[in-house]
Amino acid sequence: ELDETNGLTLKKGVYVGDGNTYGIYANGDARVGILTYTTLQSFSDDRLKHNEEDVQDALGTINKLKLQKYDKTIQMYDEDKMGPVEDSVKEYGFIAQEVKEIEELSWLVKGNGEEAYRLNYQGIHNVAVQAIQELSNTVKQLTARVEELERRG
């Protein structure tokens, strides 16, 4: 069963024949993930990943982001529109144009300004995990220093 909308093709039961799973294809041929009714699973097999590099200073990158609360609409308005907006929902998130200005994250933004920009939030979440790990290491180091100072009395 195919449903083609805006260049996205959903094929029901492509990978798991349970009737609740969809394979997602961009323009009909590029595999990007599996969507179930409750989760999105991205392909993460090492055989699909090449030229891996450790990420440095993820915390610095995350600190450049500005979380916003906003009214999100389907229809595009001027970016400076204020006041009541019909058919909107409240959300927390990031503004794609602002993320595009952050060098380390700019590749997570797609679009050219004529259509709505798209933001790969999963990429931001992955950087945030690394930032949490950096903070955890800092806490461990500081805890060890405090314990050493307390022992010295």
PDB file of N, CA, C and O in Angstrom, residues 43-99:
ATOM      1  N   PHE A  43      18.242   3.622  10.688  1.00  0.00           N
ATOM      2  CA  PHE A  43      19.271   2.638  10.394  1.00  0.00           C
ATOM      3  C   PHE A  43      20.565   3.113  11.037  1.00  0.00           C
ATOM      4  O   PHE A  43      20.969   4.262  10.864  1.00  0.00           O
ATOM      5  N   SER A  44      21.226   2.248  11.823  1.00  0.00           N
ATOM      6  CA  SER A  44      22.417   2.650  12.568  1.00  0.00           C
ATOM      7  C   SER A  44      23.527   1.624  12.436  1.00  0.00           C
ATOM      8  O   SER A  44      24.463   1.595  13.212  1.00  0.00           O
ATOM      9  N   ASP A  45      23.459   0.785  11.459  1.00  0.00           N
ATOM     10  CA  ASP A  45      24.427  -0.278  11.225  1.00  0.00           C
ATOM     11  C   ASP A  45      25.784   0.321  10.847  1.00  0.00           C
ATOM     12  O   ASP A  45      25.864   1.214  10.006  1.00  0.00           O
ATOM     13  N   ASP A  46      26.855  -0.172  11.471  1.00  0.00           N
ATOM     14  CA  ASP A  46      28.193   0.342  11.198  1.00  0.00           C
ATOM     15  C   ASP A  46      28.572   0.186   9.721  1.00  0.00           C
ATOM     16  O   ASP A  46      29.369   0.959   9.199  1.00  0.00           O
ATOM     17  N   ARG A  47      27.983  -0.778   9.040  1.00  0.00           N
ATOM     18  CA  ARG A  47      28.297  -0.982   7.616  1.00  0.00           C
ATOM     19  C   ARG A  47      27.733   0.124   6.742  1.00  0.00           C
ATOM     20  O   ARG A  47      28.104   0.258   5.586  1.00  0.00           O
ATOM     21  N   LEU A  48      26.860   0.957   7.309  1.00  0.00           N
ATOM     22  CA  LEU A  48      26.295   2.096   6.583  1.00  0.00           C
ATOM     23  C   LEU A  48      26.997   3.405   6.933  1.00  0.00           C
ATOM     24  O   LEU A  48      26.694   4.449   6.350  1.00  0.00           O
ATOM     25  N   LYS A  49      27.911   3.357   7.900  1.00  0.00           N
ATOM     26  CA  LYS A  49      28.560   4.568   8.407  1.00  0.00           C
ATOM     27  C   LYS A  49      30.041   4.527   8.080  1.00  0.00           C
ATOM     28  O   LYS A  49      30.717   3.535   8.330  1.00  0.00           O
ATOM     29  N   HIS A  50      30.549   5.627   7.555  1.00  0.00           N
ATOM     30  CA  HIS A  50      31.932   5.672   7.092  1.00  0.00           C
ATOM     31  C   HIS A  50      32.570   6.987   7.519  1.00  0.00           C
ATOM     32  O   HIS A  50      31.882   7.985   7.745  1.00  0.00           O
ATOM     33  N   ASN A  51      33.901   6.997   7.644  1.00  0.00           N
ATOM     34  CA  ASN A  51      34.662   8.197   8.014  1.00  0.00           C
ATOM     35  C   ASN A  51      34.255   8.737   9.380  1.00  0.00           C
ATOM     36  O   ASN A  51      34.124   9.942   9.573  1.00  0.00           O
ATOM     37  N   GLU A  52      34.067   7.839  10.354  1.00  0.00           N
ATOM     38  CA  GLU A  52      33.658   8.239  11.695  1.00  0.00           C
ATOM     39  C   GLU A  52      34.725   9.083  12.365  1.00  0.00           C
ATOM     40  O   GLU A  52      35.916   8.833  12.214  1.00  0.00           O
ATOM     41  N   GLU A  53      34.302  10.099  13.121  1.00  0.00           N
ATOM     42  CA  GLU A  53      35.192  10.964  13.893  1.00  0.00           C
ATOM     43  C   GLU A  53      34.560  11.211  15.253  1.00  0.00           C
ATOM     44  O   GLU A  53      33.348  11.366  15.353  1.00  0.00           O
ATOM     45  N   ASP A  54      35.389  11.267  16.293  1.00  0.00           N
ATOM     46  CA  ASP A  54      34.878  11.648  17.614  1.00  0.00           C
ATOM     47  C   ASP A  54      34.452  13.105  17.585  1.00  0.00           C
ATOM     48  O   ASP A  54      35.104  13.940  16.947  1.00  0.00           O
ATOM     49  N   VAL A  55      33.382  13.422  18.283  1.00  0.00           N
ATOM     50  CA  VAL A  55      32.883  14.794  18.365  1.00  0.00           C
ATOM     51  C   VAL A  55      33.547  15.469  19.553  1.00  0.00           C
ATOM     52  O   VAL A  55      33.601  14.911  20.653  1.00  0.00           O
ATOM     53  N   GLN A  56      34.072  16.660  19.333  1.00  0.00           N
ATOM     54  CA  GLN A  56      34.746  17.430  20.378  1.00  0.00           C
ATOM     55  C   GLN A  56      33.883  18.624  20.774  1.00  0.00           C
ATOM     56  O   GLN A  56      33.215  19.216  19.936  1.00  0.00           O
ATOM     57  N   ASP A  57      33.910  18.978  22.039  1.00  0.00           N
ATOM     58  CA  ASP A  57      33.227  20.143  22.594  1.00  0.00           C
ATOM     59  C   ASP A  57      31.740  20.191  22.220  1.00  0.00           C
ATOM     60  O   ASP A  57      31.224  21.210  21.778  1.00  0.00           O
ATOM     61  N   ALA A  58      31.060  19.067  22.402  1.00  0.00           N
ATOM     62  CA  ALA A  58      29.616  19.022  22.148  1.00  0.00           C
ATOM     63  C   ALA A  58      28.877  19.992  23.062  1.00  0.00           C
ATOM     64  O   ALA A  58      27.895  20.613  22.649  1.00  0.00           O
ATOM     65  N   LEU A  59      29.357  20.154  24.283  1.00  0.00           N
ATOM     66  CA  LEU A  59      28.705  21.080  25.220  1.00  0.00           C
ATOM     67  C   LEU A  59      28.769  22.505  24.685  1.00  0.00           C
ATOM     68  O   LEU A  59      27.788  23.246  24.743  1.00  0.00           O
ATOM     69  N   GLY A  60      29.895  22.894  24.129  1.00  0.00           N
ATOM     70  CA  GLY A  60      30.016  24.215  23.530  1.00  0.00           C
ATOM     71  C   GLY A  60      29.040  24.406  22.383  1.00  0.00           C
ATOM     72  O   GLY A  60      28.450  25.480  22.218  1.00  0.00           O
ATOM     73  N   THR A  61      28.862  23.354  21.596  1.00  0.00           N
ATOM     74  CA  THR A  61      27.909  23.412  20.475  1.00  0.00           C
ATOM     75  C   THR A  61      26.482  23.544  20.994  1.00  0.00           C
ATOM     76  O   THR A  61      25.717  24.397  20.525  1.00  0.00           O
ATOM     77  N   ILE A  62      26.115  22.718  21.966  1.00  0.00           N
ATOM     78  CA  ILE A  62      24.766  22.760  22.526  1.00  0.00           C
ATOM     79  C   ILE A  62      24.480  24.125  23.157  1.00  0.00           C
ATOM     80  O   ILE A  62      23.367  24.654  23.058  1.00  0.00           O
ATOM     81  N   ASN A  63      25.485  24.726  23.776  1.00  0.00           N
ATOM     82  CA  ASN A  63      25.292  26.034  24.415  1.00  0.00           C
ATOM     83  C   ASN A  63      25.012  27.140  23.411  1.00  0.00           C
ATOM     84  O   ASN A  63      24.533  28.212  23.793  1.00  0.00           O
ATOM     85  N   LYS A  64      25.271  26.915  22.148  1.00  0.00           N
ATOM     86  CA  LYS A  64      24.971  27.906  21.110  1.00  0.00           C
ATOM     87  C   LYS A  64      23.496  27.887  20.710  1.00  0.00           C
ATOM     88  O   LYS A  64      23.004  28.829  20.096  1.00  0.00           O
ATOM     89  N   LEU A  65      22.793  26.791  21.044  1.00  0.00           N
ATOM     90  CA  LEU A  65      21.378  26.680  20.692  1.00  0.00           C
ATOM     91  C   LEU A  65      20.527  27.556  21.597  1.00  0.00           C
ATOM     92  O   LEU A  65      20.830  27.728  22.778  1.00  0.00           O
ATOM     93  N   LYS A  66      19.438  28.076  21.035  1.00  0.00           N
ATOM     94  CA  LYS A  66      18.508  28.898  21.802  1.00  0.00           C
ATOM     95  C   LYS A  66      17.133  28.237  21.749  1.00  0.00           C
ATOM     96  O   LYS A  66      16.444  28.290  20.732  1.00  0.00           O
ATOM     97  N   LEU A  67      16.745  27.581  22.836  1.00  0.00           N
ATOM     98  CA  LEU A  67      15.432  26.937  22.908  1.00  0.00           C
ATOM     99  C   LEU A  67      14.356  28.018  22.964  1.00  0.00           C
ATOM    100  O   LEU A  67      14.491  28.992  23.704  1.00  0.00           O
ATOM    101  N   GLN A  68      13.315  27.834  22.182  1.00  0.00           N
ATOM    102  CA  GLN A  68      12.222  28.809  22.129  1.00  0.00           C
ATOM    103  C   GLN A  68      10.884  28.112  22.375  1.00  0.00           C
ATOM    104  O   GLN A  68      10.743  26.926  22.116  1.00  0.00           O
ATOM    105  N   LYS A  69       9.929  28.869  22.862  1.00  0.00           N
ATOM    106  CA  LYS A  69       8.534  28.434  22.964  1.00  0.00           C
ATOM    107  C   LYS A  69       7.781  29.277  21.939  1.00  0.00           C
ATOM    108  O   LYS A  69       7.976  30.496  21.871  1.00  0.00           O
ATOM    109  N   TYR A  70       6.946  28.635  21.124  1.00  0.00           N
ATOM    110  CA  TYR A  70       6.304  29.355  20.025  1.00  0.00           C
ATOM    111  C   TYR A  70       4.980  28.721  19.641  1.00  0.00           C
ATOM    112  O   TYR A  70       4.658  27.610  20.079  1.00  0.00           O
ATOM    113  N   ASP A  71       4.225  29.433  18.825  1.00  0.00           N
ATOM    114  CA  ASP A  71       3.015  28.907  18.202  1.00  0.00           C
ATOM    115  C   ASP A  71       3.405  28.416  16.821  1.00  0.00           C
ATOM    116  O   ASP A  71       3.900  29.178  15.995  1.00  0.00           O
ATOM    117  N   LYS A  72       3.195  27.130  16.549  1.00  0.00           N
ATOM    118  CA  LYS A  72       3.570  26.556  15.252  1.00  0.00           C
ATOM    119  C   LYS A  72       2.325  26.397  14.388  1.00  0.00           C
ATOM    120  O   LYS A  72       1.297  25.905  14.842  1.00  0.00           O
ATOM    121  N   THR A  73       2.438  26.829  13.143  1.00  0.00           N
ATOM    122  CA  THR A  73       1.328  26.767  12.198  1.00  0.00           C
ATOM    123  C   THR A  73       1.704  25.911  10.996  1.00  0.00           C
ATOM    124  O   THR A  73       2.872  25.617  10.772  1.00  0.00           O
ATOM    125  N   ILE A  74       0.714  25.536  10.230  1.00  0.00           N
ATOM    126  CA  ILE A  74       0.958  24.846   8.959  1.00  0.00           C
ATOM    127  C   ILE A  74       1.242  25.873   7.874  1.00  0.00           C
ATOM    128  O   ILE A  74       2.129  25.697   7.052  1.00  0.00           O
ATOM    129  N   GLN A  75       0.507  26.980   7.898  1.00  0.00           N
ATOM    130  CA  GLN A  75       0.686  28.044   6.912  1.00  0.00           C
ATOM    131  C   GLN A  75       1.876  28.904   7.311  1.00  0.00           C
ATOM    132  O   GLN A  75       2.066  29.227   8.480  1.00  0.00           O
ATOM    133  N   MET A  76       2.711  29.288   6.321  1.00  0.00           N
ATOM    134  CA  MET A  76       3.854  30.151   6.614  1.00  0.00           C
ATOM    135  C   MET A  76       3.412  31.614   6.628  1.00  0.00           C
ATOM    136  O   MET A  76       2.702  32.063   5.742  1.00  0.00           O
ATOM    137  N   TYR A  77       3.844  32.321   7.664  1.00  0.00           N
ATOM    138  CA  TYR A  77       3.620  33.754   7.815  1.00  0.00           C
ATOM    139  C   TYR A  77       4.988  34.440   7.834  1.00  0.00           C
ATOM    140  O   TYR A  77       6.021  33.779   7.925  1.00  0.00           O
ATOM    141  N   ASP A  78       5.001  35.769   7.820  1.00  0.00           N
ATOM    142  CA  ASP A  78       6.258  36.492   8.012  1.00  0.00           C
ATOM    143  C   ASP A  78       6.832  36.083   9.363  1.00  0.00           C
ATOM    144  O   ASP A  78       6.097  35.914  10.338  1.00  0.00           O
ATOM    145  N   GLU A  79       8.169  35.952   9.439  1.00  0.00           N
ATOM    146  CA  GLU A  79       8.786  35.479  10.679  1.00  0.00           C
ATOM    147  C   GLU A  79       8.589  36.418  11.856  1.00  0.00           C
ATOM    148  O   GLU A  79       8.710  36.015  12.999  1.00  0.00           O
ATOM    149  N   ASP A  80       8.238  37.684  11.595  1.00  0.00           N
ATOM    150  CA  ASP A  80       8.040  38.618  12.703  1.00  0.00           C
ATOM    151  C   ASP A  80       6.578  38.751  13.127  1.00  0.00           C
ATOM    152  O   ASP A  80       6.233  39.608  13.919  1.00  0.00           O
ATOM    153  N   LYS A  81       5.703  37.860  12.630  1.00  0.00           N
ATOM    154  CA  LYS A  81       4.282  37.911  12.996  1.00  0.00           C
ATOM    155  C   LYS A  81       4.127  37.660  14.484  1.00  0.00           C
ATOM    156  O   LYS A  81       4.644  36.705  15.024  1.00  0.00           O
ATOM    157  N   MET A  82       3.399  38.533  15.150  1.00  0.00           N
ATOM    158  CA  MET A  82       3.146  38.399  16.583  1.00  0.00           C
ATOM    159  C   MET A  82       1.638  38.434  16.811  1.00  0.00           C
ATOM    160  O   MET A  82       0.883  38.839  15.938  1.00  0.00           O
ATOM    161  N   GLY A  83       1.208  38.030  17.984  1.00  0.00           N
ATOM    162  CA  GLY A  83      -0.203  38.056  18.322  1.00  0.00           C
ATOM    163  C   GLY A  83      -0.858  36.717  18.046  1.00  0.00           C
ATOM    164  O   GLY A  83      -0.210  35.747  17.689  1.00  0.00           O
ATOM    165  N   PRO A  84      -2.176  36.653  18.214  1.00  0.00           N
ATOM    166  CA  PRO A  84      -2.895  35.395  18.034  1.00  0.00           C
ATOM    167  C   PRO A  84      -2.726  34.834  16.612  1.00  0.00           C
ATOM    168  O   PRO A  84      -2.741  35.578  15.640  1.00  0.00           O
ATOM    169  N   VAL A  85      -2.522  33.524  16.538  1.00  0.00           N
ATOM    170  CA  VAL A  85      -2.364  32.850  15.252  1.00  0.00           C
ATOM    171  C   VAL A  85      -3.361  31.703  15.214  1.00  0.00           C
ATOM    172  O   VAL A  85      -3.361  30.839  16.092  1.00  0.00           O
ATOM    173  N   GLU A  86      -4.217  31.700  14.190  1.00  0.00           N
ATOM    174  CA  GLU A  86      -5.218  30.636  14.068  1.00  0.00           C
ATOM    175  C   GLU A  86      -4.550  29.310  13.726  1.00  0.00           C
ATOM    176  O   GLU A  86      -3.508  29.272  13.086  1.00  0.00           O
ATOM    177  N   ASP A  87      -5.193  28.217  14.135  1.00  0.00           N
ATOM    178  CA  ASP A  87      -4.746  26.867  13.809  1.00  0.00           C
ATOM    179  C   ASP A  87      -3.272  26.641  14.158  1.00  0.00           C
ATOM    180  O   ASP A  87      -2.498  26.143  13.342  1.00  0.00           O
ATOM    181  N   SER A  88      -2.887  27.000  15.374  1.00  0.00           N
ATOM    182  CA  SER A  88      -1.507  26.799  15.797  1.00  0.00           C
ATOM    183  C   SER A  88      -1.475  25.890  17.019  1.00  0.00           C
ATOM    184  O   SER A  88      -2.475  25.688  17.686  1.00  0.00           O
ATOM    185  N   VAL A  89      -0.297  25.337  17.274  1.00  0.00           N
ATOM    186  CA  VAL A  89      -0.058  24.538  18.475  1.00  0.00           C
ATOM    187  C   VAL A  89       1.176  25.101  19.176  1.00  0.00           C
ATOM    188  O   VAL A  89       2.099  25.595  18.529  1.00  0.00           O
ATOM    189  N   LYS A  90       1.175  25.046  20.504  1.00  0.00           N
ATOM    190  CA  LYS A  90       2.335  25.479  21.284  1.00  0.00           C
ATOM    191  C   LYS A  90       3.406  24.392  21.206  1.00  0.00           C
ATOM    192  O   LYS A  90       3.105  23.208  21.316  1.00  0.00           O
ATOM    193  N   GLU A  91       4.641  24.819  21.016  1.00  0.00           N
ATOM    194  CA  GLU A  91       5.763  23.895  20.982  1.00  0.00           C
ATOM    195  C   GLU A  91       6.991  24.540  21.594  1.00  0.00           C
ATOM    196  O   GLU A  91       7.102  25.757  21.664  1.00  0.00           O
ATOM    197  N   TYR A  92       7.911  23.689  22.031  1.00  0.00           N
ATOM    198  CA  TYR A  92       9.265  24.095  22.370  1.00  0.00           C
ATOM    199  C   TYR A  92      10.147  23.564  21.248  1.00  0.00           C
ATOM    200  O   TYR A  92       9.946  22.456  20.758  1.00  0.00           O
ATOM    201  N   GLY A  93      11.134  24.333  20.851  1.00  0.00           N
ATOM    202  CA  GLY A  93      12.034  23.846  19.827  1.00  0.00           C
ATOM    203  C   GLY A  93      13.030  24.912  19.415  1.00  0.00           C
ATOM    204  O   GLY A  93      13.221  25.919  20.096  1.00  0.00           O
ATOM    205  N   PHE A  94      13.647  24.678  18.279  1.00  0.00           N
ATOM    206  CA  PHE A  94      14.663  25.569  17.748  1.00  0.00           C
ATOM    207  C   PHE A  94      14.188  26.119  16.415  1.00  0.00           C
ATOM    208  O   PHE A  94      13.392  25.495  15.719  1.00  0.00           O
ATOM    209  N   ILE A  95      14.695  27.283  16.051  1.00  0.00           N
ATOM    210  CA  ILE A  95      14.376  27.907  14.781  1.00  0.00           C
ATOM    211  C   ILE A  95      15.450  27.478  13.779  1.00  0.00           C
ATOM    212  O   ILE A  95      16.644  27.713  14.010  1.00  0.00           O
ATOM    213  N   ALA A  96      15.040  26.851  12.691  1.00  0.00           N
ATOM    214  CA  ALA A  96      15.987  26.286  11.731  1.00  0.00           C
ATOM    215  C   ALA A  96      16.974  27.331  11.217  1.00  0.00           C
ATOM    216  O   ALA A  96      18.175  27.044  11.086  1.00  0.00           O
ATOM    217  N   GLN A  97      16.497  28.530  10.931  1.00  0.00           N
ATOM    218  CA  GLN A  97      17.387  29.570  10.419  1.00  0.00           C
ATOM    219  C   GLN A  97      18.482  29.913  11.430  1.00  0.00           C
ATOM    220  O   GLN A  97      19.614  30.231  11.044  1.00  0.00           O
ATOM    221  N   GLU A  98      18.172  29.852  12.728  1.00  0.00           N
ATOM    222  CA  GLU A  98      19.182  30.126  13.756  1.00  0.00           C
ATOM    223  C   GLU A  98      20.172  28.974  13.866  1.00  0.00           C
ATOM    224  O   GLU A  98      21.375  29.190  14.013  1.00  0.00           O
ATOM    225  N   VAL A  99      19.684  27.732  13.776  1.00  0.00           N
ATOM    226  CA  VAL A  99      20.567  26.566  13.835  1.00  0.00           C
ATOM    227  C   VAL A  99      21.499  26.561  12.623  1.00  0.00           C
ATOM    228  O   VAL A  99      22.679  26.201  12.736  1.00  0.00           O
TER     229      VAL A  99
END
